[in-house]
Amino acid sequence: MSKRKTILADEEPAEVIAERESRPPVEAIRAAAFAQFAERGYPVVTVRDIMKACGLTQGALYNHFKSKDELLHDIIASTQGELERLCQQAVAGAGGDPRAELAAFVRVYVMRHCRLRIEALVANREIGWLDTARVADIRRSRRAIRDIVVAILKHGVERGAFDPPRVEGNHDLKAIAMALLDQCTHVSMWYGPGGDLTEQQMAKLYTDMALRMVGAAPQTA
């Protein structure tokens, strides 16, 4: 069995299948597209494959999406937009302390990438098949998330809460933000349910690592 198929098998318990089958048609199409693209890759999957996987006719897809390209853009843009919203919400509710802001950001980011591994895999691997126009808003959202982290780091440095590594005596907060995001994003490539650590424990581990990375002691709570 391939690695892709193993990933999917890990995430198909009976309750997940039942929930998927009860979704409205557009949500069923999106879920089937994520699963098919993750398992086989965007170029190989056909519209017929997606519709067969969700038990609908090809006509049902064209009621919602004009093409496979539009469907890929929709599923990546929607999951990316929700991630941006959750990150903004988490930071806004952290009370203004930079340590709490960074912890809140990393917690929600890692939890989402542990829970929605297939979505993260497709969003990060298959985006290259989209044309420049379709990928523009997704890249805007990714820059916005990066800028959230940069703002937290700047806030922490200004308040003396963070002392991140320096390059020739200077902080490159954008590079540090990208390194932190890469670390948190790639948990989706290897984490699986039923392992040694729960999603909550994984989020706590990554939160502590992020705080240490920027020169702040990890939170005790």
XYZ file of C-alpha atoms in Angstrom:
221
model
C 0.000 0.000 0.000
C 1.340 3.442 -0.903
C 2.002 6.188 1.614
C -0.869 8.223 0.189
C -3.309 5.338 0.575
C -2.098 4.708 4.117
C -2.804 8.326 5.029
C -6.332 8.039 3.721
C -6.979 4.691 5.381
C -6.004 6.182 8.738
C -8.714 8.796 8.373
C -11.704 6.739 7.206
C -13.407 5.326 10.322
C -17.115 4.486 10.009
C -18.271 7.733 11.629
C -16.205 9.796 9.161
C -17.699 7.914 6.197
C -21.231 8.377 7.592
C -20.656 12.106 8.116
C -19.265 12.483 4.605
C -22.225 10.701 3.034
C -24.696 12.963 4.854
C -23.155 16.177 3.492
C -24.932 18.435 0.972
C -23.824 17.766 -2.630
C -21.330 20.652 -2.832
C -19.676 19.586 0.434
C -19.629 15.965 -0.695
C -17.884 17.036 -3.914
C -15.301 19.037 -1.975
C -14.610 16.169 0.428
C -14.269 13.665 -2.418
C -11.960 16.020 -4.320
C -9.687 16.450 -1.300
C -9.499 12.679 -0.815
C -8.924 11.884 -4.498
C -6.300 14.594 -5.006
C -4.476 13.547 -1.834
C -4.412 9.874 -2.757
C -3.641 10.065 -6.477
C -2.582 13.609 -7.323
C -4.450 16.310 -9.220
C -3.273 15.505 -12.805
C -4.412 11.869 -12.634
C -7.846 12.397 -11.075
C -10.770 12.994 -13.428
C -14.143 14.609 -12.820
C -15.656 11.143 -13.246
C -13.418 9.814 -10.442
C -14.516 12.556 -8.062
C -18.190 12.126 -8.786
C -17.980 8.349 -8.483
C -16.278 8.748 -5.100
C -19.103 10.891 -3.726
C -21.929 8.996 -5.436
C -23.109 11.871 -7.645
C -23.388 12.423 -11.402
C -20.975 14.590 -13.387
C -23.835 17.004 -13.947
C -23.979 17.632 -10.210
C -20.405 18.926 -10.245
C -21.062 21.340 -13.091
C -23.984 22.768 -11.120
C -21.393 24.081 -8.639
C -18.039 24.224 -10.475
C -17.253 24.984 -14.102
C -14.179 22.742 -14.224
C -11.758 20.575 -12.251
C -9.437 23.598 -12.091
C -12.135 25.700 -10.479
C -12.857 22.912 -8.001
C -9.183 22.676 -7.001
C -9.037 26.438 -6.517
C -12.220 26.395 -4.460
C -11.105 23.706 -2.026
C -7.642 25.196 -1.496
C -8.925 28.772 -1.172
C -11.665 27.762 1.257
C -9.394 25.815 3.610
C -6.737 28.549 3.403
C -9.277 31.279 4.146
C -10.594 29.416 7.172
C -7.058 28.920 8.489
C -6.404 32.663 8.193
C -9.652 33.447 10.013
C -8.878 31.041 12.859
C -5.352 32.434 13.277
C -6.620 36.020 13.417
C -9.299 35.037 15.917
C -6.850 33.174 18.155
C -4.376 36.054 18.294
C -7.095 38.658 18.868
C -8.322 36.690 21.876
C -4.873 36.301 23.469
C -5.082 39.468 25.542
C -2.234 41.453 23.983
C 0.680 39.595 25.572
C 3.142 38.521 22.827
C 3.899 35.176 24.485
C 0.202 34.406 24.714
C -0.339 35.585 21.137
C 2.375 33.321 19.765
C 1.142 30.389 21.839
C -2.441 30.926 20.656
C -1.356 31.167 17.023
C 0.795 28.030 17.098
C -1.831 26.072 19.003
C -4.631 26.703 16.505
C -2.324 26.318 13.495
C -0.905 22.969 14.614
C -4.256 21.602 15.760
C -5.773 22.353 12.363
C -2.868 20.730 10.520
C -3.153 17.631 12.713
C -6.910 17.344 12.223
C -7.118 18.264 8.531
C -4.100 16.431 7.214
C -5.613 15.624 3.817
C -6.677 19.233 3.271
C -3.199 20.475 4.216
C -1.537 17.926 1.944
C -3.614 18.953 -1.063
C -3.302 22.693 -0.383
C 0.486 22.536 -0.144
C 1.217 19.961 -2.856
C -1.351 20.647 -5.574
C -1.403 24.466 -5.597
C 1.224 24.405 -8.364
C -1.385 23.170 -10.842
C -3.393 26.408 -10.543
C -2.825 29.296 -12.925
C -1.412 32.617 -11.717
C -4.793 34.325 -11.429
C -6.315 31.543 -9.351
C -3.362 31.240 -7.005
C -3.126 34.976 -6.263
C -5.704 35.105 -3.453
C -4.274 31.968 -1.848
C -0.819 33.519 -1.768
C -2.310 36.726 -0.356
C -3.822 34.726 2.496
C -0.527 32.944 3.145
C 1.291 36.270 3.283
C -1.350 37.570 5.680
C -0.738 34.618 8.005
C 3.011 35.163 7.795
C 2.488 38.839 8.628
C 0.473 37.878 11.711
C 3.513 35.988 12.977
C 5.890 38.829 12.054
C 3.696 41.285 13.983
C 3.710 39.012 17.045
C 7.493 38.678 16.892
C 7.959 42.438 16.493
C 5.641 43.039 19.434
C 7.571 40.562 21.564
C 10.984 42.013 20.668
C 9.814 45.573 21.358
C 8.511 44.565 24.784
C 11.602 42.536 25.645
C 9.567 39.315 25.794
C 11.424 37.719 22.857
C 15.099 37.532 21.960
C 15.179 35.521 18.727
C 18.396 34.574 16.894
C 20.219 37.347 15.069
C 22.020 37.470 11.720
C 25.055 39.776 11.896
C 23.532 41.481 14.911
C 20.074 42.000 13.403
C 16.733 40.221 13.714
C 15.216 38.979 10.451
C 11.695 38.505 11.753
C 10.254 37.531 8.359
C 12.768 34.666 8.010
C 12.054 33.518 11.568
C 8.309 33.656 10.903
C 8.713 31.542 7.755
C 10.852 28.992 9.610
C 8.242 28.743 12.352
C 5.417 28.326 9.830
C 7.333 25.652 7.889
C 7.844 23.719 11.098
C 4.179 23.897 12.046
C 2.870 23.190 8.539
C 4.857 20.000 8.028
C 3.335 18.282 11.065
C 0.557 17.370 8.601
C 3.038 15.278 6.601
C 3.726 12.760 9.332
C 1.301 13.116 12.261
C -1.442 10.517 12.506
C -4.195 9.772 15.021
C -3.503 6.963 17.470
C 0.182 7.770 17.876
C 2.161 8.536 21.001
C 0.877 12.117 21.248
C -2.661 13.485 20.982
C -3.436 16.542 18.888
C -3.521 18.627 22.062
C -0.149 17.317 23.216
C 1.329 17.933 19.780
C 0.043 21.516 19.828
C 1.559 22.046 23.285
C 4.902 20.624 22.127
C 5.011 22.909 19.095
C 3.966 25.893 21.208
C 6.848 25.276 23.605
C 9.290 24.849 20.710
C 8.108 28.095 19.113
C 8.551 30.030 22.349
C 12.035 28.616 22.823
C 12.844 29.434 19.202
C 12.180 33.137 19.818
C 14.010 33.234 23.136
C 11.018 33.065 25.482
C 10.487 30.446 28.173
C 7.605 28.059 27.382
C 4.308 28.630 29.149
C 3.584 26.363 32.098
C -0.173 26.144 31.532
